[in-house]
Amino acid sequence: MISEIADYFSRHGKDYLALLGGHIGISFISVAIAMAVAVPIGIAVYRSKIGSTIAERSFGVLRIVPSLAVLIILIPIMGTGVLPSVTALTILAIPPILINTVQAFQTLPKAMLEAADGMGMSTAQKFFKVKLPLAFPLMFAGIRTAVIEVIASATLASYIGAGGLGDLIFTGLSLLRYSLLIIGGGSVAILSLLTGFVLDSIYKQITKYQRT
Amino acid sequence: MIDYFAKHSDMLMSAFLEHLQIVFITLIISIVLAAVISYLLLKSKKATNITVNIFSQIYSIPSLALFALLIPLLGLGNKTAIPVLVLYNQYLLIRNIMTGMQQVDRSLLEAGTGMGMNKWQLVTKVQVPLAMPSIIAGIRLAIISTTGIATIAATINAGGLGKILLSGLRTMNTYKIAWGTILSVIIALVADMVLKLLEKKTKATKLNEI
Amino acid sequence: MIAVELKNVNKQFKGQTTPALDNVSVQIEEGEFVTVLGSSGCGKTTLIKMLNRLYEADSGEIFLFGKNIKEQNPVELRRKIGYVIQQIGLFPHMTVKANIATIPKILKWDKKRIDKETDRMLRLVQLEPDEFRDRYPAQLSGGQQQRIGLARALICDPRIMLLDEPFGAIDAINREILQNELKAIHQKSGRTYLFVTHDIREALKLGTKVIIMNEGKILQYDTPENIINNPANEFVENLIRTAELKGGA
């Protein structure tokens, strides 16, 4: 087994890096777009109960639809390949970011906002100096959830032609080549765990001030 | 769409039932395993944190990857799918069980011990009933998670609604894709609603008892 | 100079059957330390929140140092007023120094001035600058946090300070220490202080003058001595009596 694995890397090293890069690439783009959509919407609706409930419910539904279904549903509309994959991944990434953004702003401690008003901060100053920094940790937690979800679904997206490490797994399945299964599965697992670890470290850094 | 369902109801229903079967079997095994592990963890908060942490790392590994890693060991199909699903559920179940148990008021446990209850009685008569809302929430999340991942397991030859989705994909049959999606959503949605009601009910009795 | 003047000010909140402020009129001289006393719902917090326009009056006029506050931009107005609240409201993600220097930074003071003044403020509230400058609020006790809250309000040397039950959440021992320090700071500064409290003894101890409120009205506005010796009505009389019953005013 080990020799087979070593063999793969020596022969297909470049291909492997391309797959890895592709996987990271579509994950990154999807989360970036999701953030660009979800954060502004979250900030726009958090003050209104109706607005935030609608936003949460409509995207919350997505959590119940299996990710495989979301990927496959887009195919009749968009075909296969990178476009439907990135679209599906973005759609999957929006709920956790949106819900956390809304929650983050809704749970800001009132005493701090009153102090900010009382000392004479303008609305913009209050938003950038107080609200946003204090809301950021919870928003970040949502982003972390989204990233892990996207890396997982990107693996599936190989099935519909997105490229990425899933290719190794699906090839391994069709040829019943265990070495490919282990390399593919192992790479995705390590990528996911490493990313989680890095994001957790960042989270610990940005919330350092909360600990006595 | 309805036409399609009428014509192919056997196929759709059999996949639906297969899916339910997988979810059900997985759930039973998961709950029993989680209950045993949780009971053992009650002694040590440190061990609890470490264990929940390990399972949370496992939970974050994409399902396809975990399937791929275990196929060389266990083979294709349900033989790998069910163990993996059980493994994923441990994080959700143990985390919720332990949180629920730990939030039980210390003074109630003290009262119980004072009355002469032994550990087993304390757990079954005091802690578990009071931790019910949290436990049921965990089961609810486990069902939704299992339903979703089970569809993915179709890619490694397991049964269930995922088969319909994949076959629909292969033949570009939008009806298959639509029905595959709808039926899996139904399972998750019904489970979600039923269990949310149960959660509320156990929360109400919890408050009344106090 | 008259620091604060309210003329026939009325305020009623939606959903309430009685007004929070009922035709309130009062003149407060510059340099006074006025404590505003009353039980929950009497209107004392509403009164001071009118002054920095966190609440707006339904009718009537309010003047600070002769100028109608409705004619001033609220944000600019608040920067000239020091505001200290019971829950303190320090920004947890900023260091002590950054908290104190919040408005100076917005006003674009130069770095040297900020450094000098924040240290001076820390010393004013009896906290050693080197020790506390770079700490975070989570690392401080309640009493220390409120001292920072005070420093933050005092740094721009506002002509008027509004304090809304600032020591309400602090333990009795520290409360007494902080009361004494606050009184000393006031005496040295010559500024005007309005201090809301529900604690009779605190009100009588700190105030050069006391406003007693109930149900949105001012019942008496006088020196502590006059309030004790010549209570304006039965309500005030009862108030004094309860204070004396608890061990002497």
XYZ file of C-alpha atoms in Angstrom:
671
model
C 0.000 0.000 0.000
C 2.673 2.475 1.007
C 4.674 1.752 -2.100
C 1.598 2.325 -4.250
C 1.047 5.668 -2.569
C 4.659 6.737 -2.968
C 4.427 5.628 -6.583
C 1.431 7.849 -7.201
C 3.165 10.918 -5.844
C 6.323 10.403 -7.797
C 4.408 9.974 -11.049
C 1.547 12.374 -10.570
C 2.980 14.977 -8.198
C 2.024 17.881 -10.448
C -1.500 16.623 -11.028
C -1.957 16.257 -7.300
C -0.931 19.839 -6.652
C -3.310 21.005 -9.366
C -6.172 19.125 -7.728
C -5.241 20.479 -4.303
C -5.001 23.994 -5.650
C -8.304 23.661 -7.454
C -9.994 22.407 -4.316
C -8.682 25.262 -2.212
C -9.441 27.701 -5.003
C -13.139 26.987 -5.436
C -13.590 26.763 -1.677
C -11.982 30.149 -1.189
C -13.966 31.866 -3.936
C -17.259 30.440 -2.731
C -16.721 31.564 0.863
C -15.589 35.001 -0.319
C -18.718 35.502 -2.399
C -20.900 34.150 0.377
C -19.373 36.665 2.800
C -19.894 39.487 0.331
C -23.559 38.558 0.131
C -24.384 37.416 3.647
C -22.642 40.083 5.727
C -24.307 43.124 4.087
C -27.688 41.413 4.213
C -27.148 40.540 7.858
C -26.192 44.110 8.716
C -29.150 45.438 6.783
C -31.771 43.275 8.494
C -30.631 42.692 12.067
C -32.544 45.645 13.456
C -35.913 44.491 12.192
C -37.458 41.394 13.714
C -39.415 40.612 10.574
C -36.443 41.164 8.325
C -34.129 38.992 10.327
C -36.671 36.213 10.707
C -37.344 36.130 6.968
C -33.653 36.119 6.173
C -32.936 33.367 8.685
C -35.882 31.195 7.714
C -35.373 31.391 3.982
C -31.725 30.494 4.188
C -32.218 28.177 7.140
C -34.185 25.917 4.835
C -30.949 25.215 3.015
C -29.560 23.482 6.042
C -32.140 20.785 5.662
C -31.619 20.165 1.968
C -28.792 17.628 1.549
C -25.730 19.270 0.015
C -25.621 16.647 -2.708
C -29.091 17.716 -3.775
C -28.104 21.379 -3.916
C -25.221 20.482 -6.202
C -27.256 18.278 -8.465
C -30.272 20.586 -8.723
C -28.211 23.256 -10.410
C -27.016 21.004 -13.190
C -30.095 21.118 -15.422
C -29.816 24.904 -15.157
C -26.099 25.499 -15.313
C -24.570 22.352 -16.700
C -21.568 20.714 -15.091
C -18.199 22.073 -14.119
C -16.954 24.980 -12.060
C -19.901 27.377 -12.417
C -22.659 25.276 -10.865
C -20.171 24.058 -8.261
C -19.174 27.509 -7.098
C -22.824 28.574 -7.142
C -23.879 25.589 -5.052
C -20.985 26.043 -2.630
C -21.766 29.734 -2.229
C -25.400 28.938 -1.534
C -24.341 26.402 1.090
C -21.959 28.874 2.710
C -24.458 31.710 3.116
C -26.712 30.359 5.945
C -24.109 30.044 8.724
C -22.548 33.410 7.870
C -25.895 35.184 7.618
C -27.340 33.697 10.789
C -24.213 34.449 12.796
C -23.965 38.003 11.493
C -27.564 38.737 12.478
C -27.090 37.134 15.901
C -23.807 38.936 16.454
C -25.316 42.369 15.919
C -28.500 41.584 17.798
C -26.626 40.501 20.911
C -24.368 43.513 21.291
C -24.412 44.610 24.947
C -26.662 47.632 25.326
C -24.480 49.288 27.975
C -21.631 49.681 25.497
C -23.860 51.144 22.829
C -25.299 53.595 25.350
C -21.818 54.593 26.457
C -20.850 55.134 22.820
C -23.909 57.317 22.208
C -23.446 59.222 25.446
C -19.861 60.140 24.740
C -20.756 61.629 21.410
C -19.895 59.081 18.762
C -21.571 59.521 15.401
C -23.463 56.577 13.915
C -20.570 55.694 11.638
C -18.018 55.950 14.436
C -20.165 53.797 16.669
C -20.474 51.184 13.920
C -16.801 50.921 13.009
C -15.237 51.425 16.432
C -17.672 49.561 18.637
C -20.333 47.499 16.860
C -18.274 45.847 14.161
C -15.270 44.891 16.341
C -17.567 43.469 19.009
C -19.699 41.580 16.480
C -16.720 40.166 14.650
C -15.956 37.081 16.803
C -19.427 35.610 16.347
C -19.386 36.454 12.647
C -16.035 34.748 12.375
C -17.421 31.605 13.987
C -20.060 31.544 11.259
C -17.393 31.957 8.609
C -15.428 29.081 10.093
C -18.485 26.827 9.927
C -19.040 27.875 6.330
C -15.432 27.148 5.341
C -15.521 23.617 6.740
C -18.887 22.984 5.060
C -17.571 24.258 1.735
C -14.384 22.191 1.814
C -16.547 19.121 2.393
C -18.995 19.922 -0.376
C -16.198 20.808 -2.766
C -15.107 17.210 -2.431
C -18.525 16.128 -3.673
C -18.486 18.718 -6.413
C -15.800 16.741 -8.214
C -18.605 14.384 -9.160
C -20.091 17.108 -11.296
C -16.824 18.143 -12.839
C -15.470 20.808 -10.529
C -12.030 19.301 -10.208
C -10.428 19.116 -6.820
C -9.367 16.304 -4.551
C -12.708 14.529 -4.916
C -11.485 13.424 -8.323
C -9.012 11.092 -6.645
C -11.754 9.583 -4.537
C -14.158 9.031 -7.402
C -11.459 7.587 -9.629
C -10.458 5.341 -6.756
C -14.070 4.212 -6.409
C -14.579 3.403 -10.050
C -11.254 1.571 -10.400
C -11.447 0.202 -6.874
C -7.918 1.452 -6.333
C -7.437 1.725 -2.595
C -4.309 3.824 -2.856
C -6.240 6.600 -4.575
C -9.014 6.380 -1.995
C -6.538 6.788 0.806
C -4.640 9.631 -0.828
C -7.833 11.447 -1.770
C -9.643 10.830 1.483
C -6.558 11.506 3.543
C -5.773 14.765 1.750
C -9.266 16.107 2.194
C -9.290 15.065 5.844
C -5.939 16.729 6.498
C -6.939 19.858 4.580
C -10.142 20.128 6.577
C -8.474 19.532 9.951
C -5.632 21.920 9.216
C -7.952 24.676 8.074
C -10.096 24.178 11.168
C -7.006 24.393 13.341
C -5.763 27.578 11.691
C -9.163 29.252 11.908
C -9.511 28.249 15.562
C -6.125 29.812 16.330
C -7.179 33.014 14.624
C -10.393 32.975 16.634
C -8.474 32.581 19.873
C -6.328 35.566 18.913
C -9.202 37.882 18.118
C -10.997 37.023 21.350
C -7.934 37.305 23.553
C -9.330 40.416 25.214
C -12.266 38.452 26.617
C -10.100 36.334 28.872
C -9.016 37.654 32.245
C -44.174 15.702 -11.679
C -47.093 13.984 -10.010
C -47.374 11.797 -13.062
C -43.816 10.704 -12.643
C -44.405 9.844 -9.025
C -47.495 7.826 -9.898
C -45.660 5.863 -12.554
C -42.543 5.200 -10.530
C -43.871 5.100 -7.026
C -42.419 1.639 -6.343
C -38.935 2.735 -7.146
C -39.234 6.023 -5.288
C -40.916 4.513 -2.261
C -38.450 1.669 -2.006
C -35.550 4.127 -2.054
C -37.419 6.240 0.501
C -37.905 3.284 2.811
C -34.339 2.154 2.324
C -33.189 5.600 3.339
C -35.411 5.547 6.411
C -34.035 2.150 7.283
C -30.453 3.346 7.115
C -31.242 6.438 9.189
C -33.134 4.375 11.738
C -30.496 1.668 12.165
C -27.764 4.281 12.350
C -29.707 6.244 14.937
C -30.300 3.299 17.240
C -26.663 2.241 17.173
C -25.533 5.861 17.576
C -27.741 6.517 20.600
C -26.743 3.322 22.367
C -23.060 3.979 21.760
C -23.347 7.630 22.790
C -25.261 6.694 25.943
C -22.574 4.213 26.988
C -19.739 6.642 26.286
C -21.564 9.481 28.062
C -22.188 7.380 31.155
C -18.476 6.599 31.334
C -17.579 10.260 30.884
C -19.763 11.525 33.716
C -16.906 11.108 36.154
C -14.401 13.436 34.573
C -14.968 16.857 33.074
C -11.506 16.760 31.561
C -12.112 13.437 29.823
C -15.417 14.815 28.554
C -13.784 17.830 26.991
C -11.084 15.773 25.329
C -13.557 13.217 23.987
C -15.983 15.821 22.650
C -13.045 17.596 21.075
C -11.855 14.454 19.295
C -15.317 13.699 17.968
C -15.723 17.308 16.863
C -12.552 17.021 14.808
C -13.888 13.808 13.263
C -17.174 15.556 12.563
C -15.390 18.258 10.635
C -13.861 15.745 8.235
C -15.845 15.656 4.988
C -17.968 12.531 4.758
C -16.693 11.476 1.378
C -13.155 11.574 2.722
C -14.016 9.437 5.718
C -15.850 6.979 3.488
C -12.840 6.823 1.180
C -10.453 6.169 4.056
C -12.523 3.316 5.491
C -13.465 1.497 2.288
C -10.092 -0.309 2.092
C -10.936 -1.665 5.538
C -14.666 -2.278 5.409
C -15.631 -2.468 1.763
C -18.243 -0.612 -0.254
C -21.872 0.118 0.489
C -23.686 0.126 3.818
C -20.817 -1.763 5.451
C -18.795 1.448 5.468
C -21.640 3.947 5.371
C -23.305 2.967 8.617
C -20.154 2.898 10.804
C -19.147 6.291 9.422
C -22.615 7.724 10.063
C -22.542 6.364 13.609
C -19.129 7.913 14.118
C -20.336 11.352 12.942
C -23.359 11.234 15.221
C -21.220 10.700 18.303
C -20.121 14.332 18.287
C -23.677 15.676 18.131
C -25.125 13.213 20.628
C -22.372 13.138 23.239
C -21.960 16.902 23.164
C -25.646 17.508 23.754
C -26.012 14.749 26.337
C -23.068 16.006 28.365
C -24.117 19.668 28.141
C -27.625 18.762 29.237
C -26.364 16.655 32.119
C -23.876 19.261 33.284
C -26.510 21.965 33.352
C -28.587 20.104 35.901
C -28.638 22.117 39.124
C -26.056 20.770 41.567
C -28.443 21.270 44.457
C -30.879 18.781 42.928
C -28.181 16.133 42.807
C -27.305 16.914 46.390
C -30.930 16.532 47.397
C -31.118 13.206 45.599
C -27.995 11.868 47.253
C -29.266 13.105 50.576
C -32.447 11.120 50.030
C -30.412 7.981 49.515
C -30.226 7.591 45.738
C -27.250 5.762 44.307
C -25.407 6.952 41.211
C -27.475 4.949 38.725
C -30.712 6.274 40.216
C -29.448 9.832 40.216
C -28.570 9.537 36.559
C -31.763 7.865 35.408
C -34.291 9.564 37.687
C -32.866 13.070 37.974
C -30.209 13.958 35.423
C -31.533 12.298 32.284
C -35.121 13.565 32.633
C -33.887 17.103 33.235
C -31.389 16.891 30.402
C -34.092 15.652 28.010
C -34.549 18.878 25.987
C -30.847 18.978 25.251
C -30.708 15.246 24.462
C -33.658 15.468 22.101
C -32.073 18.471 20.391
C -29.003 16.318 19.849
C -31.068 13.510 18.352
C -32.816 15.986 16.099
C -29.513 17.316 14.789
C -28.252 13.758 14.374
C -31.221 12.757 12.233
C -30.857 15.766 9.950
C -27.136 15.207 9.637
C -27.541 11.469 8.990
C -30.217 12.040 6.348
C -27.950 14.413 4.477
C -24.799 12.330 4.658
C -26.704 9.151 3.802
C -27.551 10.664 0.424
C -23.842 11.130 -0.196
C -23.244 7.509 0.710
C -24.954 6.585 -2.538
C -21.683 7.460 -4.236
C -20.067 4.537 -2.470
C -22.902 2.173 -3.383
C -24.970 2.476 -0.245
C -28.756 2.406 -0.617
C -31.300 5.145 -0.146
C -32.471 8.308 -1.864
C -28.961 9.261 -2.953
C -29.243 6.531 -5.565
C -32.188 8.362 -7.141
C -30.270 11.633 -7.181
C -27.203 10.090 -8.794
C -29.161 8.129 -11.345
C -31.111 11.273 -12.130
C -27.805 13.028 -12.653
C -26.461 10.355 -14.940
C -29.519 10.308 -17.157
C -30.297 14.044 -16.833
C -33.714 13.142 -15.475
C -34.961 16.247 -13.667
C -37.929 14.375 -12.169
C -35.645 11.914 -10.469
C -33.480 14.736 -9.171
C -36.513 16.663 -7.925
C -38.149 13.707 -6.215
C -34.907 12.511 -4.712
C -34.450 15.943 -3.176
C -38.032 16.368 -2.030
C -38.196 12.977 -0.338
C -34.965 13.501 1.620
C -36.090 16.965 2.631
C -39.359 15.456 3.860
C -37.537 13.047 6.141
C -35.413 15.813 7.619
C -38.302 18.268 7.893
C -40.677 15.830 9.585
C -38.006 14.689 12.003
C -37.159 18.335 12.721
C -40.769 19.300 13.444
C -41.655 16.245 15.505
C -38.548 16.466 17.630
C -38.869 20.232 18.131
C -42.328 19.561 19.582
C -40.905 16.880 21.851
C -38.188 19.285 22.932
C -40.765 21.887 23.881
C -42.809 19.342 25.751
C -39.905 18.106 27.822
C -38.856 21.697 28.526
C -42.330 22.441 29.869
C -42.402 19.476 32.230
C -38.897 20.320 33.346
C -40.000 23.779 34.464
C -43.161 22.452 36.077
C -41.249 19.948 38.132
C -39.087 22.695 39.545
C -23.804 81.254 35.552
C -26.781 78.949 35.244
C -25.327 75.669 34.033
C -28.592 73.754 33.487
C -32.091 75.092 33.043
C -35.256 73.107 32.372
C -38.429 75.042 31.546
C -41.731 73.176 31.696
C -40.282 69.957 30.362
C -42.668 67.073 29.702
C -41.886 63.544 28.603
C -44.124 60.523 28.288
C -43.025 57.185 26.932
C -45.235 55.129 24.623
C -47.260 52.536 26.454
C -46.980 54.269 29.833
C -50.046 55.755 31.532
C -48.180 58.391 33.532
C -45.597 60.903 32.295
C -41.931 60.249 33.047
C -41.404 63.997 33.485
C -44.359 66.144 34.459
C -43.917 69.869 33.788
C -40.437 69.958 35.280
C -38.665 73.293 35.782
C -35.379 73.836 37.589
C -32.225 75.984 37.466
C -28.851 74.607 38.472
C -25.892 76.878 39.154
C -22.463 76.174 37.722
C -20.108 74.396 40.101
C -22.801 72.594 42.075
C -22.763 68.876 42.765
C -26.454 68.084 42.432
C -27.652 64.626 43.417
C -30.974 63.535 41.925
C -32.794 61.227 44.302
C -35.866 59.074 43.931
C -37.066 55.483 43.636
C -37.384 53.501 40.396
C -39.613 55.153 37.841
C -39.572 58.602 39.457
C -38.026 60.178 36.382
C -34.494 60.821 37.601
C -32.746 58.911 34.817
C -35.103 60.426 32.238
C -34.186 63.865 33.550
C -30.475 63.542 32.927
C -30.890 61.721 29.631
C -32.766 64.800 28.440
C -29.647 66.859 28.973
C -27.502 64.949 26.497
C -30.473 64.312 24.229
C -30.470 60.552 24.572
C -34.147 61.239 25.163
C -35.929 64.175 23.538
C -38.492 66.249 25.429
C -42.098 66.162 24.254
C -42.481 69.830 25.217
C -40.620 72.512 27.108
C -37.088 73.850 26.748
C -33.694 72.843 28.041
C -30.662 75.145 28.217
C -27.059 74.268 28.928
C -24.961 77.291 29.806
C -27.563 79.542 28.286
C -27.840 77.758 24.946
C -30.927 75.810 23.888
C -29.790 72.229 23.412
C -32.326 71.614 20.642
C -30.370 74.046 18.479
C -27.146 72.100 18.825
C -26.046 69.021 16.967
C -26.591 66.116 19.424
C -23.298 64.406 18.663
C -21.307 67.624 19.181
C -23.304 68.364 22.310
C -22.503 64.988 23.870
C -18.786 65.416 23.335
C -18.920 68.399 25.670
C -20.701 66.409 28.368
C -19.181 63.687 30.518
C -21.506 60.666 30.774
C -21.027 57.815 33.245
C -23.511 54.931 33.562
C -24.164 52.166 36.093
C -23.207 49.283 33.807
C -20.001 51.170 33.046
C -19.893 50.284 29.343
C -16.150 50.044 28.826
C -15.309 48.694 25.398
C -13.909 45.221 26.073
C -11.894 45.023 22.883
C -9.887 48.170 23.711
C -7.150 48.658 26.267
C -7.715 50.925 29.249
C -5.759 53.667 27.514
C -7.700 53.295 24.280
C -10.974 53.419 26.206
C -10.062 56.638 27.946
C -8.795 58.172 24.715
C -11.859 57.230 22.635
C -13.148 60.761 22.048
C -9.719 62.468 22.003
C -8.795 60.133 19.152
C -11.958 61.041 17.298
C -11.163 64.719 17.926
C -7.714 64.050 16.489
C -5.609 65.155 19.440
C -1.936 64.594 18.754
C -0.251 61.525 20.210
C 1.775 63.411 22.817
C -1.292 65.099 24.211
C -3.211 61.813 24.341
C -0.366 60.035 26.143
C 0.001 62.829 28.675
C -3.692 63.295 29.359
C -4.566 59.581 29.643
C -1.825 59.130 32.227
C -3.030 62.205 34.076
C -6.578 60.843 34.111
C -5.407 57.478 35.426
C -3.607 59.207 38.285
C -6.674 61.338 38.930
C -8.742 58.182 39.518
C -5.989 56.662 41.670
C -4.748 54.053 39.189
C -1.037 53.700 38.493
C -0.586 54.445 34.744
C 2.256 52.014 34.115
C 0.258 49.206 35.667
C -3.137 49.840 34.087
C -2.543 51.559 30.771
C -2.309 48.434 28.643
C -4.703 46.165 30.461
C -8.073 45.061 29.135
C -11.375 45.639 30.953
C -11.871 41.895 31.469
C -8.815 41.944 33.717
C -10.168 44.638 36.034
C -12.466 44.568 39.036
C -15.814 46.398 38.990
C -14.452 49.277 41.019
C -11.430 49.662 38.754
C -13.632 49.534 35.662
C -15.814 52.346 36.902
C -12.745 54.458 37.678
C -11.781 54.043 34.029
C -15.358 54.977 33.121
C -14.882 58.171 35.091
C -11.501 58.861 33.529
C -13.011 58.400 30.084
C -15.706 60.967 30.884
C -13.320 63.452 32.488
C -10.554 63.530 29.899
C -12.101 66.279 27.764
C -12.680 68.379 30.893
C -16.391 68.791 30.205
C -18.202 71.691 31.875
C -20.916 69.312 32.975
C -20.795 65.678 34.152
C -23.845 63.392 34.106
C -23.576 60.306 36.303
C -26.428 57.771 36.312
C -26.157 55.591 39.431
C -22.450 55.088 38.656
C -21.681 53.142 41.827
C -24.866 51.090 41.873
C -23.166 47.891 40.768
C -20.170 48.224 43.069
C -19.716 46.660 46.503
C -20.356 48.795 49.583
C -16.729 49.191 50.648
C -15.469 50.341 47.267
C -18.558 52.461 46.822
C -17.674 54.586 49.829
C -14.084 55.016 48.647
C -15.241 56.031 45.181
C -17.787 58.475 46.603
C -15.074 60.262 48.559
C -12.738 60.370 45.581
C -15.456 61.680 43.303
C -16.290 64.455 45.748
C -12.624 65.434 45.885
C -12.358 65.501 42.104
C -15.449 67.689 41.888
C -14.205 70.149 44.473
C -10.904 70.593 42.683
C -12.461 71.017 39.256
C -15.207 73.545 39.925
C -17.345 71.824 37.267
C -21.039 71.057 37.491
C -22.034 67.487 38.392
C -25.453 65.818 38.166
C -25.498 62.495 40.011
C -28.520 60.187 39.946
C -29.067 57.763 42.826
C -31.787 55.923 44.722
C -29.646 55.799 47.863
C -30.717 58.535 50.296
C -27.519 58.580 52.252
C -25.404 58.764 49.102
C -27.550 61.680 47.895
C -27.287 63.622 51.121
C -23.591 62.871 51.550
C -22.398 63.885 48.094
C -24.704 66.675 47.047
C -24.150 70.364 47.555
C -27.795 70.429 46.524
C -30.324 67.608 46.178
C -33.265 67.197 43.792
C -35.913 64.871 45.163
C -38.236 63.412 42.547
C -41.348 61.309 42.572
C -43.740 60.378 39.752
C -42.073 62.701 37.287
C -42.185 65.787 39.490
C -39.531 67.619 41.464
C -40.685 67.716 45.075
C -37.790 69.655 46.555
C -34.537 71.155 45.342
C -32.398 72.377 48.213
C -29.270 71.867 50.274
C -29.089 68.609 52.230
C -29.439 70.519 55.526
C -32.581 72.298 54.420
C -34.097 69.075 53.156
C -33.529 67.383 56.484
C -34.703 70.329 58.571
C -37.469 71.652 56.349
C -38.891 68.802 54.284
C -41.252 70.198 51.647
C -43.965 67.610 52.154
C -44.894 64.325 53.776
C -43.208 62.234 51.114
C -39.875 63.953 51.737
C -40.412 63.696 55.455
C -40.894 59.939 55.220
C -37.806 59.671 53.068
C -35.693 61.399 55.700
C -37.156 59.263 58.423
C -36.240 55.999 56.690
C -32.661 57.208 56.287
C -32.390 58.044 59.934
C -33.957 54.708 60.938
C -31.197 52.889 59.052
C -28.562 54.374 61.328
C -28.379 58.103 60.850
C -27.917 60.472 57.931
